[in-house]
Short mmCIF file of C-alpha atoms in Angstrom, two decimals:
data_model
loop_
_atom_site.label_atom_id
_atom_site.label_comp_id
_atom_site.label_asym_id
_atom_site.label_seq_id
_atom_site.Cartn_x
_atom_site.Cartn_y
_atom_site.Cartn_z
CA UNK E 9 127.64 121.32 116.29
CA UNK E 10 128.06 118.85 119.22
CA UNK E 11 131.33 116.99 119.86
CA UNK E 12 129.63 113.74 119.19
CA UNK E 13 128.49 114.71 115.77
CA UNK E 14 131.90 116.18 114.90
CA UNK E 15 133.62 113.11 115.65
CA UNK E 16 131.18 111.52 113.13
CA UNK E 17 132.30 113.38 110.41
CA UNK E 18 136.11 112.71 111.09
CA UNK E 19 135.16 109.10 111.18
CA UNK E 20 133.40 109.44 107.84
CA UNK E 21 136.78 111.04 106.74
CA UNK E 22 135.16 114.85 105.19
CA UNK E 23 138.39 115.33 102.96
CA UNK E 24 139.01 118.55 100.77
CA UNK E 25 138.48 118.50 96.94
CA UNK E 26 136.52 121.03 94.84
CA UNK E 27 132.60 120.70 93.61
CA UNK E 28 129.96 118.20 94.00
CA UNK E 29 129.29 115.51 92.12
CA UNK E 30 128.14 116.52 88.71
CA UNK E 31 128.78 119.93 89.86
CA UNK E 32 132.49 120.51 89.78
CA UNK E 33 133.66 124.30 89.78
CA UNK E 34 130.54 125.46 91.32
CA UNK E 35 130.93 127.87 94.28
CA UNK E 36 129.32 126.93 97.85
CA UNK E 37 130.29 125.93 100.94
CA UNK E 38 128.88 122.37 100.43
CA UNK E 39 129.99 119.62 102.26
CA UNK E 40 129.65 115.56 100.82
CA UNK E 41 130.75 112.62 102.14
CA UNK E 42 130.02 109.76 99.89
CA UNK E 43 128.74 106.84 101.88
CA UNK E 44 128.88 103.56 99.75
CA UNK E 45 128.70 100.05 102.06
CA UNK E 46 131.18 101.70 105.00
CA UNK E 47 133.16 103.59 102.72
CA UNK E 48 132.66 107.26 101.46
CA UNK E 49 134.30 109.57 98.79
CA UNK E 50 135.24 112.21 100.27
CA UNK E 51 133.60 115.92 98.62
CA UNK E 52 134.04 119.22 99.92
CA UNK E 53 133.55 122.68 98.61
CA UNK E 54 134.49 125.63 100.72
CA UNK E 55 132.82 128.91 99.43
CA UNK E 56 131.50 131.75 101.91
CA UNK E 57 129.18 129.41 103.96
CA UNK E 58 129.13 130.21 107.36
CA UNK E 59 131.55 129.13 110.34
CA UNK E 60 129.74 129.24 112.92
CA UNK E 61 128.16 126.01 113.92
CA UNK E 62 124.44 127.44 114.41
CA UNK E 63 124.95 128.19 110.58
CA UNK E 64 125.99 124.49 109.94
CA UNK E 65 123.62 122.12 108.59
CA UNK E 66 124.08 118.00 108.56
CA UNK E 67 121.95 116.38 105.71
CA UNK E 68 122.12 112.75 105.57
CA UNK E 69 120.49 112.12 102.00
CA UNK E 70 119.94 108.75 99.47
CA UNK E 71 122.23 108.49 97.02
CA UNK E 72 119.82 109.63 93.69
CA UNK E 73 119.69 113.21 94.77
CA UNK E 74 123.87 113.18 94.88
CA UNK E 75 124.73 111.15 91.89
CA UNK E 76 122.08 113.36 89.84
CA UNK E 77 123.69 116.24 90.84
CA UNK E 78 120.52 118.18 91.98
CA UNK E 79 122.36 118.70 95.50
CA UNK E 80 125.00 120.47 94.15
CA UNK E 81 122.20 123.02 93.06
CA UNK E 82 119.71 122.84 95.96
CA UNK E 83 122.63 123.25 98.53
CA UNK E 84 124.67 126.15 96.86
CA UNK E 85 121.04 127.97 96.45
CA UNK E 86 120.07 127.37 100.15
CA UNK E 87 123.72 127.99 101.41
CA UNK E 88 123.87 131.58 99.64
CA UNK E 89 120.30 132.55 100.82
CA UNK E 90 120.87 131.90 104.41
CA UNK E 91 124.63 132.27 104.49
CA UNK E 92 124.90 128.26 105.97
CA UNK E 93 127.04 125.49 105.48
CA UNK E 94 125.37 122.18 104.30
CA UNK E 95 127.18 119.02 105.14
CA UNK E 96 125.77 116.42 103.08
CA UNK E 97 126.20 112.79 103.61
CA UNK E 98 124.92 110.55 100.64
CA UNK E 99 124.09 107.01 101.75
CA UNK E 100 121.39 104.73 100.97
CA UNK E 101 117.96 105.78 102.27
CA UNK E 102 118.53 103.06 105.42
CA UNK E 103 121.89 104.24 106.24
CA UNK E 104 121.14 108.24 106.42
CA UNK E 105 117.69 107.11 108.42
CA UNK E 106 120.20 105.04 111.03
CA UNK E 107 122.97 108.05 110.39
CA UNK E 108 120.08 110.39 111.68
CA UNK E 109 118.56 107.99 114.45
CA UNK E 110 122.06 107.98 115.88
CA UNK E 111 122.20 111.84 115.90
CA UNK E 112 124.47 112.53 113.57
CA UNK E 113 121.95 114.06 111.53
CA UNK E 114 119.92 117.66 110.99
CA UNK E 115 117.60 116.50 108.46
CA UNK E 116 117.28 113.65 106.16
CA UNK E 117 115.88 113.87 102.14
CA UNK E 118 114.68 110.37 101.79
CA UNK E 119 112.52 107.90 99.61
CA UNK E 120 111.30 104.78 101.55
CA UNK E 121 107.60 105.78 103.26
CA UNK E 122 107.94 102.53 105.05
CA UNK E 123 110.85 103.17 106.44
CA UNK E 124 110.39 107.25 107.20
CA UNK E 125 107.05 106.24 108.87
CA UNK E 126 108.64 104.41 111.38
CA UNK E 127 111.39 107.00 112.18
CA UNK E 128 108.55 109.22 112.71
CA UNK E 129 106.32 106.84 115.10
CA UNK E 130 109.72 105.90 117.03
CA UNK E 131 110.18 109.62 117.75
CA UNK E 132 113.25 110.38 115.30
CA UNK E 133 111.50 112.80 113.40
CA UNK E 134 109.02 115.71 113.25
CA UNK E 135 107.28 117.53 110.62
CA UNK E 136 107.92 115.42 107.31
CA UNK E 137 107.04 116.78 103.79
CA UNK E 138 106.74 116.04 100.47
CA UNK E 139 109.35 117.39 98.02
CA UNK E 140 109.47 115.92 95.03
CA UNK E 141 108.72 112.13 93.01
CA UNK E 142 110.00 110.38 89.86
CA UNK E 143 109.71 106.67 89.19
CA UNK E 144 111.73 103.47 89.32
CA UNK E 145 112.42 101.49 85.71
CA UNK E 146 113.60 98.34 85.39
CA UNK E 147 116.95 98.58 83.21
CA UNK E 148 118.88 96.28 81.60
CA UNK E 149 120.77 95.23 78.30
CA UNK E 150 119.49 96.68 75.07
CA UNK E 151 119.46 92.78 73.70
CA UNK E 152 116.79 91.88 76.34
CA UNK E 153 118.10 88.17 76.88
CA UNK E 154 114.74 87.71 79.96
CA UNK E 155 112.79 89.60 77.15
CA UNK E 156 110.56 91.11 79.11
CA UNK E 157 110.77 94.72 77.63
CA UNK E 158 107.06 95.62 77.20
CA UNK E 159 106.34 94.28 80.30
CA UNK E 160 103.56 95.98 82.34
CA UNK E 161 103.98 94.02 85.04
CA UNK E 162 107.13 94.76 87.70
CA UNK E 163 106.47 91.59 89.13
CA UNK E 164 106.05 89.58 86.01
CA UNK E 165 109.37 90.86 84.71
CA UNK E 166 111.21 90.23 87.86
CA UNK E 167 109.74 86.65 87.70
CA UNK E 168 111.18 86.44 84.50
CA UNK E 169 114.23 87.56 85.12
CA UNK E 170 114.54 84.70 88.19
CA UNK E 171 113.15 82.11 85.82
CA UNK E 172 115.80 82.16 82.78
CA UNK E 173 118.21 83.16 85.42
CA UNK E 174 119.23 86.37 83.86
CA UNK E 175 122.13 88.56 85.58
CA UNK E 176 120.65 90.86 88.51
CA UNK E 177 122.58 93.30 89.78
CA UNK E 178 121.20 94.57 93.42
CA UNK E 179 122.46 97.26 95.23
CA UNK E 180 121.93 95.22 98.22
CA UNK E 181 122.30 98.55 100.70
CA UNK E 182 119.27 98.71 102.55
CA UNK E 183 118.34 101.81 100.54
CA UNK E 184 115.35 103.21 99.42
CA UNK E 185 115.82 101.48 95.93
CA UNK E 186 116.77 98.28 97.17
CA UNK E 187 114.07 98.37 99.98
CA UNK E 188 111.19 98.70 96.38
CA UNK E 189 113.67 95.63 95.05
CA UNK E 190 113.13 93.97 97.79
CA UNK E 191 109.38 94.46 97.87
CA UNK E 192 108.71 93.56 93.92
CA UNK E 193 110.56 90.23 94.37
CA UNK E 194 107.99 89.54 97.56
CA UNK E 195 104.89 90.38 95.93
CA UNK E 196 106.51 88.29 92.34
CA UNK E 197 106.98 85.17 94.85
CA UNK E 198 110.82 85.24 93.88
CA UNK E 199 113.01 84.82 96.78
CA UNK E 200 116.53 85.79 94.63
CA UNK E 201 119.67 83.56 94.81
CA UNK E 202 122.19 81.88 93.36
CA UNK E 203 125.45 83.25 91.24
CA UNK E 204 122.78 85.08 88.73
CA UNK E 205 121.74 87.29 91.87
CA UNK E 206 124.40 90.05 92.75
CA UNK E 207 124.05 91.96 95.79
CA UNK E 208 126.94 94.89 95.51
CA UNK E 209 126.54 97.06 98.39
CA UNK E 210 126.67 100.30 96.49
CA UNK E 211 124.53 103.33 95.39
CA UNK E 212 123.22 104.13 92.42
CA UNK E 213 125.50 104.82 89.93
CA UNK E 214 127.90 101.89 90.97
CA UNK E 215 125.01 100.02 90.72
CA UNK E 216 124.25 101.15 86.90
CA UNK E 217 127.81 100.98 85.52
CA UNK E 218 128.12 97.50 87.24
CA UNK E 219 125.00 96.19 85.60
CA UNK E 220 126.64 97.70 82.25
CA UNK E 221 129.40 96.14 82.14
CA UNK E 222 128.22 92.73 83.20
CA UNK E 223 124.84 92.52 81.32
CA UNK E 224 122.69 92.31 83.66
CA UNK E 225 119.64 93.85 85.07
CA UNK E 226 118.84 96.30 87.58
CA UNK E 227 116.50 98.41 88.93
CA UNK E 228 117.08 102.04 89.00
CA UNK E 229 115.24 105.50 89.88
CA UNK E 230 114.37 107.32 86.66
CA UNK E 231 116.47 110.12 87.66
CA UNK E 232 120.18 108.84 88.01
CA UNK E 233 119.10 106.40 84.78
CA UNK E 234 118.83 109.43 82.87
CA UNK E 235 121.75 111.14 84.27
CA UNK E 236 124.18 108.57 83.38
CA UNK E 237 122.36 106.83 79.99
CA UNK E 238 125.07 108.35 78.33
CA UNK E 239 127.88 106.38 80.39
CA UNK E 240 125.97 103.08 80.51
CA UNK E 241 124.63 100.52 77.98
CA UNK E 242 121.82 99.95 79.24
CA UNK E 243 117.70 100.55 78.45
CA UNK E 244 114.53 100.66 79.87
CA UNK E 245 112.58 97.72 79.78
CA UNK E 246 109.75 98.28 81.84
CA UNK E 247 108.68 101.82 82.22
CA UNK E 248 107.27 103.30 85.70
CA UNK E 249 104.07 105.57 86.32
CA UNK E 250 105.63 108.77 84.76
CA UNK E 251 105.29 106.94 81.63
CA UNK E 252 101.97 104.25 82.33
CA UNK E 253 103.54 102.03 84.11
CA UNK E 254 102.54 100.07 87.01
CA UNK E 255 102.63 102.16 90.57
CA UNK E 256 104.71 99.59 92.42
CA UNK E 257 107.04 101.85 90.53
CA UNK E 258 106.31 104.87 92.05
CA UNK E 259 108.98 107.03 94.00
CA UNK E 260 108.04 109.66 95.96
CA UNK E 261 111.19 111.96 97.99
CA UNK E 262 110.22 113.58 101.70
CA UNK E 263 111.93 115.65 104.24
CA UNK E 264 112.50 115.23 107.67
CA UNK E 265 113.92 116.83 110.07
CA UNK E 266 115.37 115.15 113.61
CA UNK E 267 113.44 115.72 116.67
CA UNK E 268 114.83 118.13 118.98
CA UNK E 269 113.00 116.58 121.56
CA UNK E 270 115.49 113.41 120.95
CA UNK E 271 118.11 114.67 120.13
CA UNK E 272 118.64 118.82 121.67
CA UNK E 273 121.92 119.02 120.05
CA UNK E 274 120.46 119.50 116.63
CA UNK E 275 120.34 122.13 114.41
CA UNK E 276 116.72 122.09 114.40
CA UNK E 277 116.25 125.63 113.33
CA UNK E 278 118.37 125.50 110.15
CA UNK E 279 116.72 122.35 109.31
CA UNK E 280 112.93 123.86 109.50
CA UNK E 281 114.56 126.75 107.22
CA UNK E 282 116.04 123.87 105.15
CA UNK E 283 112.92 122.14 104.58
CA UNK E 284 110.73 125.82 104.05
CA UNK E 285 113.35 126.41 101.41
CA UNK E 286 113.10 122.90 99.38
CA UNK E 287 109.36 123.35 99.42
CA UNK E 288 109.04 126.52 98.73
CA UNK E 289 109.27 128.26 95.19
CA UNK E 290 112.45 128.91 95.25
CA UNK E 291 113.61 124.96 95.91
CA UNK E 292 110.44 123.93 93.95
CA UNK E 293 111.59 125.69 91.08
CA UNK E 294 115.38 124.50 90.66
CA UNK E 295 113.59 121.36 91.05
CA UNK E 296 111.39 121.59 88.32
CA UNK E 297 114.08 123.10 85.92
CA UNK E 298 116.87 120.60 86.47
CA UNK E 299 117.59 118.46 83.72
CA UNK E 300 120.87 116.20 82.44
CA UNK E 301 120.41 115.00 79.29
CA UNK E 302 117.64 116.93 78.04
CA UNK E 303 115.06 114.89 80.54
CA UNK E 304 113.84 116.61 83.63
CA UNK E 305 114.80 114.11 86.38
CA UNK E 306 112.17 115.04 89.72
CA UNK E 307 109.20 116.51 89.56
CA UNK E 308 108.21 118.48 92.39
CA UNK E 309 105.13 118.12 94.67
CA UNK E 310 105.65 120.08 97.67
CA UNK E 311 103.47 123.21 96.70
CA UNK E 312 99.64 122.53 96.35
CA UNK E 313 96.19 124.63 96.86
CA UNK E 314 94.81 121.17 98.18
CA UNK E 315 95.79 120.24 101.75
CA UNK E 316 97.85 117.24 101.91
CA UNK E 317 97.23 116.26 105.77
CA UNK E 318 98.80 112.83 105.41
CA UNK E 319 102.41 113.95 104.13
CA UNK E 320 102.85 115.22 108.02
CA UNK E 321 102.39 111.71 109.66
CA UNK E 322 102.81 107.90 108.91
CA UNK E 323 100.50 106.69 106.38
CA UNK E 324 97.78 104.86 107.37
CA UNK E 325 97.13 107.25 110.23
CA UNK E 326 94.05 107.91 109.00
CA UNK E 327 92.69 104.98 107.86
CA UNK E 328 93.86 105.30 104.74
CA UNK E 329 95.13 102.19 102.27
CA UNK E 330 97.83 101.92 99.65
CA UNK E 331 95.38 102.19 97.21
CA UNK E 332 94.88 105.79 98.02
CA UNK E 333 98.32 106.16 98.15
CA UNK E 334 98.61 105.28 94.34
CA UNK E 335 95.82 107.76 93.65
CA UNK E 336 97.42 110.18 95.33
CA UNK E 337 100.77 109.55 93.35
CA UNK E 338 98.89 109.30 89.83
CA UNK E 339 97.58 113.31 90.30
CA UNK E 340 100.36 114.22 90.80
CA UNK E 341 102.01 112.50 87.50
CA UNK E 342 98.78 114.03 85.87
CA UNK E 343 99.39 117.79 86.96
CA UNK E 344 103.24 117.65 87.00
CA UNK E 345 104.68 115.70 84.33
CA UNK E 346 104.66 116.80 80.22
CA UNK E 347 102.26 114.53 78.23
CA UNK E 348 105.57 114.23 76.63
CA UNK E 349 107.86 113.35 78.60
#
């Protein structure tokens, strides 16, 4: 690990405590430094993961995969296979892109397409793929005061919500669920303001026990909703693709590692191994079978007897358009998720 990157982590203050989050008393030699708006929670496990800094791995993540807990089972799984160390730093999707484009970063686990095609065109990162999806909903109190539950329209329902000025709660963090926020209220012709618009600056579950206690409105991936609907009063109003919803609401997660070419300080070869092992079975699998609450919260995608060129490179390389995109995201909601669910 360079000097420069372990003066990072100092900054970002990588205190001692035991487990992850949602994953206390687990053994590993995980790392987490919770990154909310410039200040982070400090998490750190120390199991048998190696000390030597070619066995050290930086993972700068959004905040759904920590609050979930899936981390805490993805990292102790890849830290006992290969003997490593995973330092994970849980931002919003913007922050651990910036966190990586600044080199303090291995690898990032992100959800923003956008966004992770231009840190691929500007040379960040190399050799992106798919992992896993779920879906955003649009939560909010069980009363419905905007009454738009029903709605099949994201747009429509966030133009309701401006329109009877209903509470909003936005994480307002540049991340990969307030970059979708951002883009609903475009394409609804809403710019949001005024005192019924709040824009918090944390992650996800902030965000939900916020908009819980205040009565207000969010929106929220699928994943860390379910997690936490036990802790919140809150319900879905307007459902995503997993359940027929409209694919504005889609939420797809992709790996990347940094480009050694940029940066030649990086771990690059524990990333590649990092990335083979969330895509392969064995991370594909303790995708697949992690639940809270009874609900299965990602669905993985990464393994596929049809190429999938386009997950490699920015979208649009090819000429293709976003409606492709959606087809793309609706097979895999028909081979992957329960009729059920």
């Amino acid at each position: 690990m360079s000097i420069q990157r372990r003066r990072f982590l100092q900054a970002a203050g990588v205190g001692t405590v035991l487990g992850l989050s949602g994953c206390a008393g687990e053994e590993g030699g995980s790392t987490a430094t919770q990154g909310d708006a410039g200040t982070r929670e400090q998490v750190e496990s120390e199991g048998s993961g190696g000390g030597s800094d070619d066995m050290q791995l930086t993972l700068a993540t959004t905040t759904s995969t920590y609050d979930t807990g899936l981390l805490g089972e993805l990292n102790a799984a890849f830290e006992e296979r290969f003997g490593a160390t995973v330092k994970t730093i849980p931002q919003g999707t913007g922050a651990a892109i910036e966190t990586a484009r600044n080199g303090d970063a291995d690898v990032i686990l992100v959800h923003a397409r956008g966004a992770e095609d231009t840190f691929l065109r500007d040379g960040f990162g190399v050799n992106r793929r798919d992992v896993m999806f779920n879906d955003f909903v649009i939560v909010g109190p069980r009363d419905d005061p905007a009454g738009i539950n029903g709605t099949s329209s994201a747009t429509e329902a966030f133009a309701t919500i401006a329109e009877t000025q209903s509470t909003f709660v936005s994480r307002g963090d540049d991340s990969g669920t307030n970059k979708k926020e951002l883009t609903i209220w475009a394409e609804s012709g809403v710019e949001p303001s005024g005192t019924w618009y709040r824009e918090i600056g944390k992650g996800m579950g902030d965000t939900l026990v916020q908009a819980s206690q205040s009565g207000a409105y969010t929106l929220a991936d699928r994943g860390t909703y379910l997690s936490m609907k036990k802790e919140v009063n809150l319900a879905i109003h307007v459902q995503g693709p997993l359940k027929d919803g409209p694919t504005i609401l889609k939420n797809p997660y992709g790996v990347i590692p940094v480009n050694p070419a940029t940066y030649g300080d990086v771990n690059y070869q524990l990333a590649m191994a990092y990335v083979g092992f969330l895509t392969g079975p064995q991370g594909q699998n303790l995708i697949d079978g992690y639940t809270a609450n009874g609900s299965q919260l990602f669905f993985p995608n990464a393994l596929s007897k049809e190429p999938n060129f386009a997950q490699y490179v920015p979208e649009g390389w090819d000429g293709s358009n976003p409606s492709k995109e959606d087809i793309a995201f609706k097979s895999w909601v028909d081979r992957r998720v329960p009729e059920d669910f």
